[in-house]
Amino acid sequence: MASKRRPSFNPKTFLRQVGNGKTIISCKKNRVLFSQGDAADAVYYILEGKVTLTVVSKRGKEAVVAILEPATFFGEACLTGQVMRLEAATTVGVAKIVRIGKAAMIKVLHEEPTFSELFLAHLLVRSLRIQEDLVDQLFNSSEKRLARLLLLMAHFGKESEPETVIAKLSQETLADMIGTTRSRVSFFMNKFRKLGFIEYDSGLDKELHVHRSLLNVVLHD
């Protein structure tokens, strides 16, 4: 008697199903998923919404490390032996997040090559982004760093069509992400608006429209 064929494994379907060490969390705005110093015991995946990663120094200064978008894993350092979270993760707005327990994550990585490929691709993209961010901090002016950040958030340079409207962010958050002051961010945002590179009504609490012409700031020597 022939044995039944195992159904093909679909990573995206797997990530949308509860059970097997997975839970799906429906989050409101500013939901803290984990705090700095918490036990590192799970990997997370963003189905909908965005998540900020922040760190706080010993002197109490908080900095935004990254703003993560849908189809992104985070918290994966627990797989390398990290026992405590080195950063905090908080939802930006309404979000839907998958929590995968460490044991369940290790199991599926070992048993499902297609999932391993998906996760490896994520790690490679994350590594490349970190390298690019480091080069940006070392060699580019704060004006160029701000322009690059806005373009990245609008998905310019990706295969998909860019989104001209990006999420609401405070000037303090943008300043943290590019390593400058709020006043400098305000100066450059006003400059970009006057040149027609971006559009917004009253400050960064409103929708922000990013135009392709902002690339001129990044490409200009």
CSV table of C-alpha atoms in Angstrom, one decimal:
chain,number,residue,atom,x,y,z
A,1,MET,CA,0.0,0.0,0.0
A,2,ALA,CA,1.5,3.3,-1.1
A,3,SER,CA,2.1,5.8,1.7
A,4,LYS,CA,0.3,9.1,1.6
A,5,ARG,CA,2.3,12.0,0.2
A,6,ARG,CA,3.1,14.7,2.7
A,7,PRO,CA,1.4,18.0,1.7
A,8,SER,CA,3.8,20.7,0.5
A,9,PHE,CA,4.9,23.1,3.1
A,10,ASN,CA,3.9,26.8,2.6
A,11,PRO,CA,5.9,29.2,4.8
A,12,LYS,CA,3.3,32.0,4.5
A,13,THR,CA,0.4,29.7,5.4
A,14,PHE,CA,2.5,28.4,8.3
A,15,LEU,CA,3.0,31.9,9.6
A,16,ARG,CA,-0.7,32.7,9.5
A,17,GLN,CA,-1.8,29.6,11.5
A,18,VAL,CA,-1.9,29.3,15.3
A,19,GLY,CA,-0.6,26.2,17.1
A,20,ASN,CA,2.7,24.4,17.1
A,21,GLY,CA,4.3,27.0,19.3
A,22,LYS,CA,2.8,29.9,17.4
A,23,THR,CA,0.3,32.6,18.6
A,24,ILE,CA,-1.0,35.6,16.6
A,25,ILE,CA,-1.3,38.8,18.6
A,26,SER,CA,-3.7,41.6,17.5
A,27,CYS,CA,-2.1,44.8,18.8
A,28,LYS,CA,-3.2,48.3,19.4
A,29,LYS,CA,-1.0,51.3,18.9
A,30,ASN,CA,2.1,51.4,21.2
A,31,ARG,CA,1.7,47.8,22.3
A,32,VAL,CA,5.0,46.7,23.9
A,33,LEU,CA,5.9,43.2,22.6
A,34,PHE,CA,9.0,42.9,24.7
A,35,SER,CA,11.2,45.3,26.7
A,36,GLN,CA,14.9,45.7,27.0
A,37,GLY,CA,16.1,43.1,29.6
A,38,ASP,CA,13.2,40.7,29.1
A,39,ALA,CA,13.8,37.0,28.5
A,40,ALA,CA,14.7,36.2,24.9
A,41,ASP,CA,12.5,33.2,24.3
A,42,ALA,CA,10.7,33.7,20.9
A,43,VAL,CA,11.0,35.0,17.4
A,44,TYR,CA,8.4,37.4,16.0
A,45,TYR,CA,7.0,38.0,12.5
A,46,ILE,CA,5.0,41.0,11.3
A,47,LEU,CA,1.8,40.1,9.4
A,48,GLU,CA,0.4,43.6,9.5
A,49,GLY,CA,1.5,47.0,10.8
A,50,LYS,CA,4.9,48.3,11.8
A,51,VAL,CA,7.2,47.8,14.8
A,52,THR,CA,9.9,50.0,16.3
A,53,LEU,CA,13.0,48.7,17.9
A,54,THR,CA,14.5,51.0,20.6
A,55,VAL,CA,17.4,50.8,23.0
A,56,VAL,CA,18.0,52.8,26.2
A,57,SER,CA,21.5,53.7,27.4
A,58,LYS,CA,22.6,53.5,31.0
A,59,ARG,CA,22.1,57.3,31.2
A,60,GLY,CA,18.5,56.8,30.1
A,61,LYS,CA,18.7,58.1,26.6
A,62,GLU,CA,16.4,56.3,24.2
A,63,ALA,CA,17.3,55.7,20.5
A,64,VAL,CA,15.3,54.2,17.7
A,65,VAL,CA,17.3,51.4,16.1
A,66,ALA,CA,14.9,50.4,13.3
A,67,ILE,CA,11.3,50.6,12.1
A,68,LEU,CA,10.2,47.2,10.8
A,69,GLU,CA,7.6,46.6,8.2
A,70,PRO,CA,5.3,43.7,7.3
A,71,ALA,CA,6.9,40.4,6.3
A,72,THR,CA,9.8,41.0,8.7
A,73,PHE,CA,11.2,38.7,11.4
A,74,PHE,CA,12.6,40.2,14.6
A,75,GLY,CA,13.8,38.9,17.9
A,76,GLU,CA,15.8,36.2,16.2
A,77,ALA,CA,18.9,36.8,18.4
A,78,CYS,CA,17.4,34.3,20.8
A,79,LEU,CA,18.4,31.6,18.4
A,80,THR,CA,22.1,32.5,18.9
A,81,GLY,CA,22.1,32.0,22.6
A,82,GLN,CA,21.0,35.5,23.7
A,83,VAL,CA,19.1,35.1,26.9
A,84,MET,CA,17.9,38.7,27.4
A,85,ARG,CA,16.5,41.3,25.0
A,86,LEU,CA,19.0,44.0,24.1
A,87,GLU,CA,16.2,46.2,22.7
A,88,ALA,CA,12.5,46.9,23.1
A,89,ALA,CA,9.9,46.2,20.4
A,90,THR,CA,6.7,48.4,20.2
A,91,THR,CA,4.0,48.6,17.6
A,92,VAL,CA,3.7,51.9,15.7
A,93,GLY,CA,0.0,51.6,15.1
A,94,VAL,CA,-2.5,48.8,14.9
A,95,ALA,CA,-0.6,45.6,14.0
A,96,LYS,CA,-0.9,41.8,13.8
A,97,ILE,CA,2.2,39.9,15.0
A,98,VAL,CA,3.1,36.2,15.0
A,99,ARG,CA,5.0,35.0,18.1
A,100,ILE,CA,6.9,31.8,17.5
A,101,GLY,CA,8.4,30.1,20.6
A,102,LYS,CA,12.2,29.4,20.4
A,103,ALA,CA,11.8,25.6,20.4
A,104,ALA,CA,9.1,25.8,17.7
A,105,MET,CA,11.3,28.1,15.6
A,106,ILE,CA,14.3,25.8,15.8
A,107,LYS,CA,12.1,22.8,14.9
A,108,VAL,CA,10.6,24.3,11.7
A,109,LEU,CA,14.0,25.6,10.6
A,110,HIS,CA,15.4,22.0,10.9
A,111,GLU,CA,12.4,20.3,9.3
A,112,GLU,CA,11.3,22.6,6.5
A,113,PRO,CA,13.9,23.8,3.9
A,114,THR,CA,11.5,26.2,2.3
A,115,PHE,CA,11.0,28.0,5.6
A,116,SER,CA,14.8,28.0,6.3
A,117,GLU,CA,15.3,29.6,2.9
A,118,LEU,CA,12.7,32.3,3.7
A,119,PHE,CA,14.4,33.0,7.1
A,120,LEU,CA,17.9,33.0,5.6
A,121,ALA,CA,16.8,35.5,2.9
A,122,HIS,CA,15.5,37.8,5.8
A,123,LEU,CA,18.9,37.5,7.6
A,124,LEU,CA,20.8,38.4,4.5
A,125,VAL,CA,18.7,41.4,3.7
A,126,ARG,CA,19.0,42.6,7.4
A,127,SER,CA,22.8,42.1,7.3
A,128,LEU,CA,23.0,44.2,4.1
A,129,ARG,CA,20.9,46.9,5.5
A,130,ILE,CA,23.0,47.1,8.6
A,131,GLN,CA,26.2,47.5,6.5
A,132,GLU,CA,24.6,50.2,4.4
A,133,ASP,CA,23.4,52.0,7.5
A,134,LEU,CA,27.0,51.9,8.9
A,135,VAL,CA,28.5,53.3,5.7
A,136,ASP,CA,25.7,56.0,5.7
A,137,GLN,CA,26.6,57.1,9.3
A,138,LEU,CA,30.4,57.1,8.6
A,139,PHE,CA,30.5,59.0,5.3
A,140,ASN,CA,27.2,60.9,4.6
A,141,SER,CA,26.0,64.2,6.0
A,142,SER,CA,22.9,64.3,8.2
A,143,GLU,CA,21.0,65.8,5.2
A,144,LYS,CA,21.8,62.8,3.0
A,145,ARG,CA,21.1,60.4,5.9
A,146,LEU,CA,17.6,61.9,6.3
A,147,ALA,CA,16.9,61.8,2.6
A,148,ARG,CA,18.0,58.2,2.4
A,149,LEU,CA,15.9,57.2,5.4
A,150,LEU,CA,12.8,58.8,3.8
A,151,LEU,CA,13.4,57.1,0.5
A,152,LEU,CA,13.9,53.7,2.2
A,153,MET,CA,10.6,54.1,4.1
A,154,ALA,CA,8.9,54.9,0.8
A,155,HIS,CA,10.4,51.8,-0.7
A,156,PHE,CA,12.3,53.6,-3.5
A,157,GLY,CA,14.9,51.3,-5.0
A,158,LYS,CA,12.8,48.1,-4.3
A,159,GLU,CA,11.2,45.9,-7.0
A,160,SER,CA,7.7,46.9,-5.9
A,161,GLU,CA,6.2,50.3,-6.7
A,162,PRO,CA,7.3,53.0,-4.2
A,163,GLU,CA,4.8,54.3,-1.7
A,164,THR,CA,4.7,58.1,-2.0
A,165,VAL,CA,2.9,58.4,1.4
A,166,ILE,CA,4.8,57.1,4.4
A,167,ALA,CA,3.9,56.5,8.1
A,168,LYS,CA,3.6,59.3,10.6
A,169,LEU,CA,6.9,59.9,12.5
A,170,SER,CA,8.0,62.6,14.9
A,171,GLN,CA,11.0,64.7,14.2
A,172,GLU,CA,12.6,63.3,17.4
A,173,THR,CA,12.3,59.8,16.0
A,174,LEU,CA,13.8,60.7,12.7
A,175,ALA,CA,16.6,62.5,14.5
A,176,ASP,CA,17.3,59.4,16.6
A,177,MET,CA,17.5,57.2,13.5
A,178,ILE,CA,20.0,59.3,11.6
A,179,GLY,CA,22.1,60.5,14.6
A,180,THR,CA,21.4,64.2,14.6
A,181,THR,CA,19.2,66.8,16.4
A,182,ARG,CA,15.5,67.6,16.0
A,183,SER,CA,16.4,71.1,14.9
A,184,ARG,CA,18.5,69.8,12.1
A,185,VAL,CA,15.7,67.5,11.0
A,186,SER,CA,13.3,70.4,11.0
A,187,PHE,CA,15.7,72.5,8.9
A,188,PHE,CA,16.2,69.8,6.3
A,189,MET,CA,12.5,68.9,6.1
A,190,ASN,CA,11.6,72.5,5.5
A,191,LYS,CA,14.3,72.6,2.8
A,192,PHE,CA,13.1,69.5,1.1
A,193,ARG,CA,9.5,70.8,1.1
A,194,LYS,CA,10.5,74.2,-0.4
A,195,LEU,CA,12.4,72.3,-3.2
A,196,GLY,CA,9.4,70.1,-3.9
A,197,PHE,CA,11.0,66.9,-2.8
A,198,ILE,CA,8.4,66.2,-0.1
A,199,GLU,CA,4.9,67.4,0.9
A,200,TYR,CA,3.2,67.6,4.2
A,201,ASP,CA,0.6,69.9,5.8
A,202,SER,CA,1.7,70.8,9.3
A,203,GLY,CA,4.7,69.0,10.8
A,204,LEU,CA,5.5,65.3,10.7
A,205,ASP,CA,2.3,64.4,12.5
A,206,LYS,CA,0.5,64.5,9.2
A,207,GLU,CA,0.9,62.3,6.1
A,208,LEU,CA,4.3,62.7,4.4
A,209,HIS,CA,4.5,62.5,0.6
A,210,VAL,CA,7.9,61.6,-0.7
A,211,HIS,CA,8.8,62.3,-4.4
A,212,ARG,CA,11.4,60.6,-6.5
A,213,SER,CA,13.2,63.9,-6.9
A,214,LEU,CA,14.5,63.5,-3.3
A,215,LEU,CA,17.0,61.1,-4.9
A,216,ASN,CA,18.9,64.2,-6.0
A,217,VAL,CA,20.0,64.8,-2.4
A,218,VAL,CA,21.4,61.3,-2.0
A,219,LEU,CA,23.1,61.2,-5.5
A,220,HIS,CA,24.6,64.7,-5.3
A,221,ASP,CA,28.3,64.8,-4.3
